[in-house]
XYZ file of C-alpha atoms in Angstrom:
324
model
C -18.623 3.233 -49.143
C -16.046 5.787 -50.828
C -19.512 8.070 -51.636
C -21.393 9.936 -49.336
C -24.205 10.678 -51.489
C -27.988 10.107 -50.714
C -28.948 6.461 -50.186
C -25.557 5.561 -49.489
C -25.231 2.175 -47.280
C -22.436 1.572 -45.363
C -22.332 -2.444 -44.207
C -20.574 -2.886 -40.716
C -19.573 -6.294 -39.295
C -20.002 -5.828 -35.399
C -17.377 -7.482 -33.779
C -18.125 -10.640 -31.648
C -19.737 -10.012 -28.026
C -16.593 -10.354 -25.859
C -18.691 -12.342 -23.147
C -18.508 -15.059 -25.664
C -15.758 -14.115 -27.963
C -13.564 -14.657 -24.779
C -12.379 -18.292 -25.201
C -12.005 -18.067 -29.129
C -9.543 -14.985 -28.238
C -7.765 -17.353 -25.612
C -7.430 -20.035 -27.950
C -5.370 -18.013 -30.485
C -3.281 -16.131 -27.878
C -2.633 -19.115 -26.227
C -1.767 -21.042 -29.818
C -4.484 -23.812 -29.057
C -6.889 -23.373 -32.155
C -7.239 -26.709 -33.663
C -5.336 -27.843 -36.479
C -8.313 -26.857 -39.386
C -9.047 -23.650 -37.725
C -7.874 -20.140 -38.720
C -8.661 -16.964 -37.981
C -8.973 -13.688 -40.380
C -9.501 -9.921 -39.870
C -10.750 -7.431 -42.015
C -8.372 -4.886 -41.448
C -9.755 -1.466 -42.973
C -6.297 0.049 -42.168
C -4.993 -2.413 -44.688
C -7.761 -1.588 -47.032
C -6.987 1.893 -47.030
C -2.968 1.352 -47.691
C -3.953 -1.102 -50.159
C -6.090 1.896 -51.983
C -9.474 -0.018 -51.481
C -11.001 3.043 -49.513
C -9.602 6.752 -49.842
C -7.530 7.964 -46.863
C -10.252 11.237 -46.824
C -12.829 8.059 -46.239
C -10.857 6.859 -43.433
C -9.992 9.796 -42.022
C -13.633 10.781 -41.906
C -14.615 7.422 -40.844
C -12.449 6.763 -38.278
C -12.661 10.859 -36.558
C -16.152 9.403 -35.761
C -14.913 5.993 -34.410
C -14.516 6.340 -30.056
C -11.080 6.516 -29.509
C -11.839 2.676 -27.529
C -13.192 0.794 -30.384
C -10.501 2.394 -33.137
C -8.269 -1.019 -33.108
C -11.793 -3.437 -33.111
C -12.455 -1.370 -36.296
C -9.398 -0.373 -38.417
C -7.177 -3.466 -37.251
C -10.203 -6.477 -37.164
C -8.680 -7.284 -33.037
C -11.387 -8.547 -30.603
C -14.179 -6.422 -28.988
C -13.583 -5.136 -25.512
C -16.170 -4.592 -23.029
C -17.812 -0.757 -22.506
C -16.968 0.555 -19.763
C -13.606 -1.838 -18.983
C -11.971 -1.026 -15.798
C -8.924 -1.672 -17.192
C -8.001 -1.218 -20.702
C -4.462 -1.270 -19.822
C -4.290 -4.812 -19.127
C -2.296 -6.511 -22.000
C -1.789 -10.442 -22.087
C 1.359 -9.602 -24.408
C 2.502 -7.058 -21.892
C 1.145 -7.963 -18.532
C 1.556 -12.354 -18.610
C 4.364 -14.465 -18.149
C 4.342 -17.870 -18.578
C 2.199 -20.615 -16.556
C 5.196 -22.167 -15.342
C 6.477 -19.020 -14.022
C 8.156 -19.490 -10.122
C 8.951 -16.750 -7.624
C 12.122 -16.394 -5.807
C 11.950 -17.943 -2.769
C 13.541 -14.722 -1.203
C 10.898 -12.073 -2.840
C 7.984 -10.659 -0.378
C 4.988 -13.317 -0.893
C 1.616 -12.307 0.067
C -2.049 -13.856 -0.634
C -5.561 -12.467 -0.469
C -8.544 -14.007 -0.380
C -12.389 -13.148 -1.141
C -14.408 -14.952 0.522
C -17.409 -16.473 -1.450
C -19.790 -19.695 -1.163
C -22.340 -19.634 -4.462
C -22.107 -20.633 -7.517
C -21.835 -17.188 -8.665
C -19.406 -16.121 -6.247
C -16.919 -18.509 -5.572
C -14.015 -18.038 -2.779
C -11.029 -16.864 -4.083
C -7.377 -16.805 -3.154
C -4.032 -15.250 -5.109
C -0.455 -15.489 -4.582
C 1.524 -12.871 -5.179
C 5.536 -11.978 -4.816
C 7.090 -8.791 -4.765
C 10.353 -8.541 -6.238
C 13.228 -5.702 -4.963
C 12.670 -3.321 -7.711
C 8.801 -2.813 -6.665
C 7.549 -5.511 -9.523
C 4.721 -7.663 -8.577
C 3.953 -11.159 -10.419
C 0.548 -12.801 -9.294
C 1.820 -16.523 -9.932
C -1.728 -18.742 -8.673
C -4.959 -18.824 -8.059
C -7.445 -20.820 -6.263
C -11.100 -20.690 -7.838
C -13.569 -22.615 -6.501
C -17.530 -22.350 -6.466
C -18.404 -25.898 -5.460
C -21.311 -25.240 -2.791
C -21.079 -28.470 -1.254
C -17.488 -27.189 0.499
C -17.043 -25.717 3.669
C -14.778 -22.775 4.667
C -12.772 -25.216 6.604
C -12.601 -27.311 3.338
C -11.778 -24.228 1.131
C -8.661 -23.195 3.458
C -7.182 -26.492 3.779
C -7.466 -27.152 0.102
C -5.657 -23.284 -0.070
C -3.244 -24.660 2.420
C -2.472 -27.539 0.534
C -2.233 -25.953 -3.129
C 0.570 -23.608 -2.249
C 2.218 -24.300 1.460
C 2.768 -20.887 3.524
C 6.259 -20.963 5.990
C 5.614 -19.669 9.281
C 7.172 -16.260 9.815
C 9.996 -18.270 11.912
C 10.365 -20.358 8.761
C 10.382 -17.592 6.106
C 10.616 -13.739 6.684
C 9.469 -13.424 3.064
C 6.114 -15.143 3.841
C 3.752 -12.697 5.296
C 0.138 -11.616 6.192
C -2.867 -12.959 3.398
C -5.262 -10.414 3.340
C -8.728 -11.034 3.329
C -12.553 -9.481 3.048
C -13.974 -8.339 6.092
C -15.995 -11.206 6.649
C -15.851 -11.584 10.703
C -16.836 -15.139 11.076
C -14.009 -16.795 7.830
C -11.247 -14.505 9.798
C -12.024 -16.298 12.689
C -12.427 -19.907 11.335
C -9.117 -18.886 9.130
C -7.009 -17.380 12.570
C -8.542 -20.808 14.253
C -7.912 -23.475 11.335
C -5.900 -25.781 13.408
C -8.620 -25.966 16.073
C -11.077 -27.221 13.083
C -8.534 -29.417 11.001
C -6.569 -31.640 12.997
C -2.648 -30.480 11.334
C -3.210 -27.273 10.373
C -2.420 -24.412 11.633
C -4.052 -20.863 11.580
C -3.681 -18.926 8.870
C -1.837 -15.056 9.523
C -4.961 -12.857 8.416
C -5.320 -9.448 8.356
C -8.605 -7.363 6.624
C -7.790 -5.951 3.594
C -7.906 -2.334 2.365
C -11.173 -1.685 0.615
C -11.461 1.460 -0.598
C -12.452 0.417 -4.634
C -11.794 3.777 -6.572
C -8.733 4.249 -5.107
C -8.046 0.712 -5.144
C -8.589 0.462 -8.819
C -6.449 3.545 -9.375
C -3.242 2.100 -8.043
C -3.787 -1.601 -9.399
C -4.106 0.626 -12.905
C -0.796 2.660 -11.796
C 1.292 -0.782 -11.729
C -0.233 -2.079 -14.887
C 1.205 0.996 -16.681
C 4.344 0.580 -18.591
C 6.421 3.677 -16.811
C 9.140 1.509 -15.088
C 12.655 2.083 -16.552
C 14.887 -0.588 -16.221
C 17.046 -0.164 -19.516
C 17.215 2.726 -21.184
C 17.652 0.715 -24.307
C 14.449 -0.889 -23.769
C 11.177 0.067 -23.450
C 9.708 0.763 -20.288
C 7.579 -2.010 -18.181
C 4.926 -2.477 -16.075
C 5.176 -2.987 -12.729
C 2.493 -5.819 -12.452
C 2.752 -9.262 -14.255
C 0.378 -12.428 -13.901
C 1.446 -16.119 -14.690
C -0.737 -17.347 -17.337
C -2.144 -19.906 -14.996
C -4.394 -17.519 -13.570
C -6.825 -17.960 -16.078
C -9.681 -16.331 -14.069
C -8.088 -13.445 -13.128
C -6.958 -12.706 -16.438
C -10.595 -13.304 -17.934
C -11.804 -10.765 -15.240
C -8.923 -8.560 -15.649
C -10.880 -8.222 -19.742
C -13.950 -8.076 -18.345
C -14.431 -6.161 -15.286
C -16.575 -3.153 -16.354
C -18.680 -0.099 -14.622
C -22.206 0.114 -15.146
C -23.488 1.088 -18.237
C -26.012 3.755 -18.850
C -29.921 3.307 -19.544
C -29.885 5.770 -22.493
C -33.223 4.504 -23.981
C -36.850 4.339 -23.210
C -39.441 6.516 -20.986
C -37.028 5.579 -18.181
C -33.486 6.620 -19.246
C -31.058 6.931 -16.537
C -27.614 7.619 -15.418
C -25.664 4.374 -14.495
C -24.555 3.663 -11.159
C -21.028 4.946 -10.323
C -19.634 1.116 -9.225
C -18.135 -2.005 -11.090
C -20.703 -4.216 -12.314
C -21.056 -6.911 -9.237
C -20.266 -10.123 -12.275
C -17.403 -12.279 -12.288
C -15.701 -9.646 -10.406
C -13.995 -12.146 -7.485
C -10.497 -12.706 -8.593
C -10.015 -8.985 -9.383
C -11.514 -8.338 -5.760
C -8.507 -10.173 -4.464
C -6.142 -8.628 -6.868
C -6.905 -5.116 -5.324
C -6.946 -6.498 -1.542
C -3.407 -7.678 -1.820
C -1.781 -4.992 -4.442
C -3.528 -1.902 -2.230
C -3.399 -3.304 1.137
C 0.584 -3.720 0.478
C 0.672 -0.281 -0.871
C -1.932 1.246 2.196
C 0.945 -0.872 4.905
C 4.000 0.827 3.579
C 2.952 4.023 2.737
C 3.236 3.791 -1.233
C 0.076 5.267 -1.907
C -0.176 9.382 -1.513
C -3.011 8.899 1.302
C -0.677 6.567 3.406
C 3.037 8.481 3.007
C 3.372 8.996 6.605
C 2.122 5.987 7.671
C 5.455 3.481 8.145
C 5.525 -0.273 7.605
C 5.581 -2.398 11.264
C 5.989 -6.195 10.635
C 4.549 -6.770 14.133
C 0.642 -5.495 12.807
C 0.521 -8.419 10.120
C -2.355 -10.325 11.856
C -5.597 -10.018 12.997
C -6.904 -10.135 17.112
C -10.289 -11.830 17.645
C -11.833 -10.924 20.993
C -14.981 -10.472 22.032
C -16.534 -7.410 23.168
C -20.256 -6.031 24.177
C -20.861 -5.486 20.830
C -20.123 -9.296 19.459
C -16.621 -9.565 18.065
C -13.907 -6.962 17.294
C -11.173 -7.277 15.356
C -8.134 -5.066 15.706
C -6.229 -4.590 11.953
């Protein structure tokens, strides 16, 4: 592989398709190979410093390699996904541990995504801000079991993580949710449909995607300076219990492009609509926060008023409106 000359063959071991590659990765990261297992990389940056390839080899090599698949190839690491959403996410950088507990006194605030298939289940994170602008996604609630109601999904919601009133906690605020009319209702109505609970403080989330995407990718950045002896963090950390949001934090990818046969074509400028539910509610409660209290450029003028943090059901000539 040193020689470029004619017939030269240059053997390439693709790296593992990341859609199944995903729980081998987890099991190292999360030191839970079993006993008899180990795992090896064939590091060409090694090879190279080593003297087993000529640096004018990997130079030449590696000025070819995208600039996305350069650590897959000279370093042996797993195989991302083309066109990844977000290639800043870091489990070294970006997790804490699965034990990990809020302050009672930071700003907590859920989301939800509604969802009732097998292949899109209904999904609901926690979230606490802390005073320094840090946010730390501490739990999840996954389920796609059909056979549950909305009613059912809520209360089991309810029950996981219990949500003060706002005259028990002013740190407890509004979850923010799809637009999906009729679960706002059922969810601003709980206690009329299960006996001892009581409605939950909804409001509809911020949608926009591309500019949702942009500022959940803004807080993953490290750019936060906290000592200047240290280097600088993110502003965005998820407890390791969260295990599908972090799988769909790796995978979450844009359409890729039809680049062969008679009917080649441009991909479609959206996310891929797969496994794509927990980072949905992600981007509901990180942007809707930001959209509130002005943090995003769009919203600057717009101030934060404690009293909007709810949704208003009433009906109206058209069917139902909700006021945000």
């Amino acid at each position: 592989r040193e020689y470029d000359y004619v017939g030269n063959k240059l053997a390439e071991f693709t790296p593992a398709n990341p859609a199944v590659s995903g729980e081998l990765r987890d099991m190292e990261e999360n030191d839970e190979l079993p006993d008899d297992w180990a795992i090896y990389r064939c590091n060409t940056e090694c090879a190279m410093e080593a003297g087993h390839v000529t640096k004018q080899w990997y130079d030449t090599f590696f000025g070819m390699i995208p600039e996305q698949m350069r650590d897959v190839r000279q370093r042996g690491l797993f195989g991302g996904f083309a066109g990844q959403i977000y290639p800043e996410f870091d489990p070294l950088i970006h997790c804490v541990t699965d034990d990990y507990e809020p302050l009672p006194a930071m700003e907590h605030r859920r989301a939800i995504d509604w969802g009732f298939s097998l292949d899109h289940p209904l999904v609901c994170l926690w979230g606490a801000r802390d005073s320094i602008g840090c946010w730390y996604i501490y739990d999840e609630y996954w389920s796609n079991d059909t056979s549950l109601s909305a009613v059912e999904h809520l209360c089991a919601i309810v029950d996981k993580r219990p949500w003060p009133s706002s005259e028990e906690s002013a740190y407890h605020g509004v979850t923010w949710v799809d637009h999906n009319l009729d679960c706002v209702r059922i969810a601003s109505r709980l206690g009329q449909y299960a006996p001892g609970y009581s409605g939950l403080n909804v409001q509809f989330a911020a949608k926009s995607v591309d500019e949702g995407i942009e500022h959940v990718k803004y807080l993953l950045k490290p750019t936060m300076v906290i000592d200047p002896d240290k280097p600088p963090q993110p502003r965005l950390f998820i407890s390791k219990r969260c295990k599908h949001l972090i799988s769909e934090m790796r995978s979450y990818r844009r359409h890729k492009t039809t680049q062969t046969g008679p009917n080649a074509q441009a991909a479609v400028d959206a996310p891929v609509k797969m496994a794509d539910d927990t980072v949905d509610a992600l981007r509901y409660l990180l942007f809707s926060e930001a959209e509130m209290t002005g943090m995003t450029p769009s919203t600057v003028a717009r101030q934060h008023d404690p009293s909007r943090h709810g949704v208003h059901v009433e009906s109206s000539r058209f069917g139902h409106r909700g006021r945000r």
